[in-house]
XYZ file of N, CA, C and O in Angstrom:
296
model
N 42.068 -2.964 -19.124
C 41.705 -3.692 -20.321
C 40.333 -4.326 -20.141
O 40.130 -4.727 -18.995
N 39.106 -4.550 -21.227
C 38.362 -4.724 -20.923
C 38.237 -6.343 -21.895
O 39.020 -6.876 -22.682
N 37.090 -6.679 -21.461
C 37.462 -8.008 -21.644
C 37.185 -8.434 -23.483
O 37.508 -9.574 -23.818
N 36.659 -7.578 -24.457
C 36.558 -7.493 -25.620
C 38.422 -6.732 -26.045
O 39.041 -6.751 -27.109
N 38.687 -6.328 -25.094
C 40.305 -6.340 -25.923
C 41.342 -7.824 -25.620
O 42.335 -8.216 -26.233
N 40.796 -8.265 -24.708
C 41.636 -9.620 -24.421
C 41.383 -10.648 -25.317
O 42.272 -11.430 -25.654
N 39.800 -10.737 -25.894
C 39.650 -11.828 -26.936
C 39.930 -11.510 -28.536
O 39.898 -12.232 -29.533
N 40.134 -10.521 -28.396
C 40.500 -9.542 -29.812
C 39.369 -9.855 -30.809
O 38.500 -10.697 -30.584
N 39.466 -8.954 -32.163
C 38.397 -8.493 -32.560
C 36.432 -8.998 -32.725
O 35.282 -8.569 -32.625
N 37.727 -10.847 -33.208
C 36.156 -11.905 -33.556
C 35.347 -11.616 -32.789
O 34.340 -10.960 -33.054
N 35.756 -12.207 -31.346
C 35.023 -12.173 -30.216
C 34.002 -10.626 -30.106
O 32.783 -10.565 -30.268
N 34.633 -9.859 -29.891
C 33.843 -8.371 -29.997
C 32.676 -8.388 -31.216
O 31.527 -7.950 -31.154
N 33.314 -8.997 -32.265
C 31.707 -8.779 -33.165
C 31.003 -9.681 -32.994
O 29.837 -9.618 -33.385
N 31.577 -10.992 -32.248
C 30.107 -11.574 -31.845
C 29.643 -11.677 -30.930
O 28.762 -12.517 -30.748
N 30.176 -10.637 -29.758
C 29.375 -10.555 -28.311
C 28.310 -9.198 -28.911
O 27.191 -9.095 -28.409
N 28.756 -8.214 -29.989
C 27.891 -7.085 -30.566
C 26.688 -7.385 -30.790
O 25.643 -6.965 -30.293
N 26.985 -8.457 -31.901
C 25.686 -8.569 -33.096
C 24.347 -9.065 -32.278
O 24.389 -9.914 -31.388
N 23.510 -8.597 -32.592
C 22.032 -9.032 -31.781
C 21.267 -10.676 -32.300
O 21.062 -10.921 -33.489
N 21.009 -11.424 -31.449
C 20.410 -12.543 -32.629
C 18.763 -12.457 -32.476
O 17.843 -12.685 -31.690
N 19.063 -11.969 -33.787
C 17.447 -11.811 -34.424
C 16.528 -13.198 -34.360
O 15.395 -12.950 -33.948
N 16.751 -14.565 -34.664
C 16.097 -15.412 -34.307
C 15.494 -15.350 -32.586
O 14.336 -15.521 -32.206
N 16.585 -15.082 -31.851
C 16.077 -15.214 -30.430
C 14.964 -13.846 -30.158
O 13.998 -13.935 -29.400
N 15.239 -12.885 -30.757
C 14.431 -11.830 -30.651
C 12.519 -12.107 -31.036
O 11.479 -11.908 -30.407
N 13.001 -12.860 -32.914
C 12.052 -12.718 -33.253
C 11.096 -14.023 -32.278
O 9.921 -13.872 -32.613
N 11.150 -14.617 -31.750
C 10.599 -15.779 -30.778
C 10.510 -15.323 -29.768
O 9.444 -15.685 -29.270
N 11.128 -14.605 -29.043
C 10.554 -13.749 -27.723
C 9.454 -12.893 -28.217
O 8.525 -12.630 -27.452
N 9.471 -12.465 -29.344
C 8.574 -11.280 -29.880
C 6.969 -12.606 -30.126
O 5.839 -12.491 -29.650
N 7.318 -13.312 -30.689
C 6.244 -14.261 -30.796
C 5.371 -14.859 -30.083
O 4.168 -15.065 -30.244
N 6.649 -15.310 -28.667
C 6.204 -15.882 -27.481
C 4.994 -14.712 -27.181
O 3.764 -14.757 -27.208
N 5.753 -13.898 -26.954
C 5.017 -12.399 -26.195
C 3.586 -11.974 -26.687
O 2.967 -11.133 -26.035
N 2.918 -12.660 -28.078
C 2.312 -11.480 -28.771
C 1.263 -13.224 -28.462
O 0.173 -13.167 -27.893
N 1.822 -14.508 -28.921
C 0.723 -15.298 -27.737
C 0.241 -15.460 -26.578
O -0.760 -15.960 -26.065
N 1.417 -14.784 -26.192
C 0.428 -14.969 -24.399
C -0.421 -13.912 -24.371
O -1.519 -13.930 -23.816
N 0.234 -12.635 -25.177
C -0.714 -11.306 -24.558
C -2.152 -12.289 -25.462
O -3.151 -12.279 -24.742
N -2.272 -12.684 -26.149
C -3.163 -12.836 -26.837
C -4.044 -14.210 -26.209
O -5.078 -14.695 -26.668
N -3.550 -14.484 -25.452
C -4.106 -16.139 -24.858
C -4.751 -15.178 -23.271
O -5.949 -15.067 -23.010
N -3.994 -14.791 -22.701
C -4.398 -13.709 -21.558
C -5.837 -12.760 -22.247
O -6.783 -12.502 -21.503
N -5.837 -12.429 -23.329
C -7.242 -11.663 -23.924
C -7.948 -12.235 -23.699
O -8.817 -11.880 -22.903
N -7.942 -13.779 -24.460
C -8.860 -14.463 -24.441
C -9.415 -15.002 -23.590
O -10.539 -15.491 -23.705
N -8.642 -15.011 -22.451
C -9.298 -15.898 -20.953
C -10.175 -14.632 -20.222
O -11.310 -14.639 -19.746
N -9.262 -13.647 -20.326
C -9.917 -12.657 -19.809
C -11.298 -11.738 -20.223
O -11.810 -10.846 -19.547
N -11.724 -12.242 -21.534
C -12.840 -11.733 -21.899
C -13.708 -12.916 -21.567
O -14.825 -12.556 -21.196
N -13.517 -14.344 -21.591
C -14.167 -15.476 -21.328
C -14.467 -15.161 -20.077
O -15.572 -14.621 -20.126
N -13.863 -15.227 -18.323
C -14.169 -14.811 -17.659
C -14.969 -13.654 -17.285
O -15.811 -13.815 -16.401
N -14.821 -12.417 -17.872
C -15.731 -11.028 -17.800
C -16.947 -11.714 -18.393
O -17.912 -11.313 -17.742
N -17.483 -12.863 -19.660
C -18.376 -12.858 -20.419
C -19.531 -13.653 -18.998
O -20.746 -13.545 -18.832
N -18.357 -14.502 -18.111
C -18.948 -15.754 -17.431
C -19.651 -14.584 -16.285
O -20.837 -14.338 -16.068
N -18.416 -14.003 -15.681
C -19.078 -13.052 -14.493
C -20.495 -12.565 -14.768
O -21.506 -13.062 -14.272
N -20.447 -11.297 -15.812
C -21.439 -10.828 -16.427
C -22.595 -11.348 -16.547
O -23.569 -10.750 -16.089
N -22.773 -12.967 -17.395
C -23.978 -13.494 -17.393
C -24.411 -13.928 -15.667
O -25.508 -13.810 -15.121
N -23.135 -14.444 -15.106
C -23.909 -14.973 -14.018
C -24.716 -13.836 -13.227
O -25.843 -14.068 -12.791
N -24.082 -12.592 -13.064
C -24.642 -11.630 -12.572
C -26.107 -11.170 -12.903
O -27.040 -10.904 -12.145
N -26.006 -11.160 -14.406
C -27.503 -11.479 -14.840
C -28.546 -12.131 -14.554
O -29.601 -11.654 -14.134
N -28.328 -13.146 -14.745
C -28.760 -14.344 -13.883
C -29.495 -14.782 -13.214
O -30.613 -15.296 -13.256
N -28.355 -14.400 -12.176
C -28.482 -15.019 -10.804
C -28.768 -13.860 -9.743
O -29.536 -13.901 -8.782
N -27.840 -12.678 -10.227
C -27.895 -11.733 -9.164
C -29.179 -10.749 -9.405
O -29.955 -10.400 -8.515
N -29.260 -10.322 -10.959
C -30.253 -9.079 -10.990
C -32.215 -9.826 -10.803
O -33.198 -9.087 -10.853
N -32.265 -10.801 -10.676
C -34.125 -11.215 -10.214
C -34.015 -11.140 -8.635
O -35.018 -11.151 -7.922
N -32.827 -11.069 -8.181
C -32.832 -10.752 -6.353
C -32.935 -9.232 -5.772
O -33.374 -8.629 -4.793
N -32.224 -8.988 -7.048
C -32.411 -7.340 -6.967
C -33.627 -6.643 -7.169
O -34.178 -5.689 -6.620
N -33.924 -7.515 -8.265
C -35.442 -7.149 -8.974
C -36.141 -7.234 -7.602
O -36.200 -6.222 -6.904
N -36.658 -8.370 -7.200
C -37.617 -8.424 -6.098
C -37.619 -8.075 -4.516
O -38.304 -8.432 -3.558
N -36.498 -7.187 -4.711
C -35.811 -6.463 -3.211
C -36.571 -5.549 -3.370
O -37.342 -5.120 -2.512
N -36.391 -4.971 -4.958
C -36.976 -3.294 -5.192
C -38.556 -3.359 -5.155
O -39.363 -2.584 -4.641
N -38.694 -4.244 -5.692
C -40.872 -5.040 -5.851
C -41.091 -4.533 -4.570
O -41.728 -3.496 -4.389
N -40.447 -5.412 -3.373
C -40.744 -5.720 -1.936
C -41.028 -4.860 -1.726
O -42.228 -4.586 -1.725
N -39.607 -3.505 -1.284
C -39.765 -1.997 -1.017
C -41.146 -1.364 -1.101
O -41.979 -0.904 -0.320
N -40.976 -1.594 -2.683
C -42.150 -0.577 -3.497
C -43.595 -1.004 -2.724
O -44.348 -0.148 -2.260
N -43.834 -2.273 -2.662
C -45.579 -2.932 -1.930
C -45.180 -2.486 -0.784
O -46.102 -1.744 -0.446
N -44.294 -2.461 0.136
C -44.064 -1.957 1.243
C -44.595 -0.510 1.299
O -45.579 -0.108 1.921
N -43.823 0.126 0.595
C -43.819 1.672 0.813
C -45.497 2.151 0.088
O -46.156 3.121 0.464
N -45.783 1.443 -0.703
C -47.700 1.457 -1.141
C -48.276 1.323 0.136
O -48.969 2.194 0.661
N -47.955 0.097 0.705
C -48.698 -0.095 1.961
C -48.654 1.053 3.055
O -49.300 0.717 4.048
N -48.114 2.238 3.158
C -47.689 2.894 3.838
C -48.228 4.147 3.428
O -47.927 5.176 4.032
Protein backbone atom coordinates (compact mmCIF):
# COMPACT_ATOMS: atom_id res chain seq x y z
CA UNK A 1 0.00 0.00 0.00
CA UNK A 2 1.32 3.20 -0.81
CA UNK A 3 0.99 5.99 1.24
CA UNK A 4 -1.73 8.06 -1.04
CA UNK A 5 -4.01 4.90 -0.50
CA UNK A 6 -3.77 5.16 3.33
CA UNK A 7 -4.88 8.89 3.37
CA UNK A 8 -7.55 8.25 0.78
CA UNK A 9 -8.54 10.33 -2.00
CA UNK A 10 -8.35 14.26 -0.52
CA UNK A 11 -4.99 13.76 0.45
CA UNK A 12 -3.86 12.36 -3.11
CA UNK A 13 -5.28 15.47 -4.86
CA UNK A 14 -3.50 17.59 -2.76
CA UNK A 15 -0.11 16.01 -2.60
CA UNK A 16 -0.86 16.08 -6.93
CA UNK A 17 -1.80 19.56 -7.60
CA UNK A 18 1.31 21.83 -8.30
CA UNK A 19 1.26 25.31 -6.42
CA UNK A 20 1.52 27.76 -8.96
CA UNK A 21 2.11 30.69 -6.53
CA UNK A 22 5.32 28.91 -5.26
CA UNK A 23 6.32 28.26 -8.84
CA UNK A 24 5.46 31.57 -10.09
CA UNK A 25 8.09 33.24 -7.27
CA UNK A 26 10.77 30.80 -7.83
CA UNK A 27 10.31 31.74 -11.52
CA UNK A 28 10.65 35.46 -10.40
CA UNK A 29 13.27 34.96 -7.85
CA UNK A 30 15.26 33.28 -10.76
CA UNK A 31 14.74 35.79 -13.63
CA UNK A 32 16.20 38.61 -10.78
CA UNK A 33 19.14 37.18 -9.94
CA UNK A 34 19.93 36.00 -13.51
CA UNK A 35 19.33 39.57 -14.15
CA UNK A 36 21.24 41.23 -11.10
CA UNK A 37 24.30 38.64 -12.00
CA UNK A 38 24.11 40.52 -15.78
CA UNK A 39 24.39 43.46 -14.36
CA UNK A 40 27.40 43.06 -12.07
CA UNK A 41 28.93 41.18 -14.59
CA UNK A 42 28.94 43.62 -17.38
CA UNK A 43 29.87 46.42 -14.65
CA UNK A 44 32.94 44.45 -13.84
CA UNK A 45 33.99 43.49 -17.68
CA UNK A 46 33.20 47.52 -18.28
CA UNK A 47 35.76 48.25 -15.03
CA UNK A 48 38.45 45.55 -16.22
CA UNK A 49 38.36 46.80 -19.78
CA UNK A 50 38.80 50.51 -19.04
CA UNK A 51 41.42 49.83 -16.54
CA UNK A 52 43.28 47.84 -19.07
CA UNK A 53 43.04 50.75 -21.26
CA UNK A 54 44.32 52.83 -19.09
CA UNK A 55 46.65 51.68 -17.27
CA UNK A 56 47.91 48.71 -19.12
CA UNK A 57 47.94 49.67 -22.99
CA UNK A 58 50.61 53.26 -22.61
CA UNK A 59 53.08 50.42 -21.00
CA UNK A 60 52.60 48.47 -23.86
CA UNK A 61 52.67 51.37 -26.06
CA UNK A 62 56.17 52.37 -24.88
CA UNK A 63 57.67 48.74 -24.65
CA UNK A 64 56.94 48.64 -28.49
CA UNK A 65 58.47 52.65 -28.97
CA UNK A 66 61.56 51.25 -26.90
CA UNK A 67 62.04 48.07 -29.21
CA UNK A 68 61.46 50.02 -32.32
CA UNK A 69 64.51 53.08 -31.27
CA UNK A 70 66.33 50.09 -30.25
CA UNK A 71 66.11 48.07 -33.29
CA UNK A 72 66.68 51.77 -35.51
CA UNK A 73 69.68 52.00 -33.51
CA UNK A 74 70.88 48.80 -34.84
Amino acid sequence: MSIAEDHGPISTAVAITPKPRRRRLLAMLLSIATAQYTIVAFIVGASVAGALRYLVTPQIVARFEAIAAALKHY
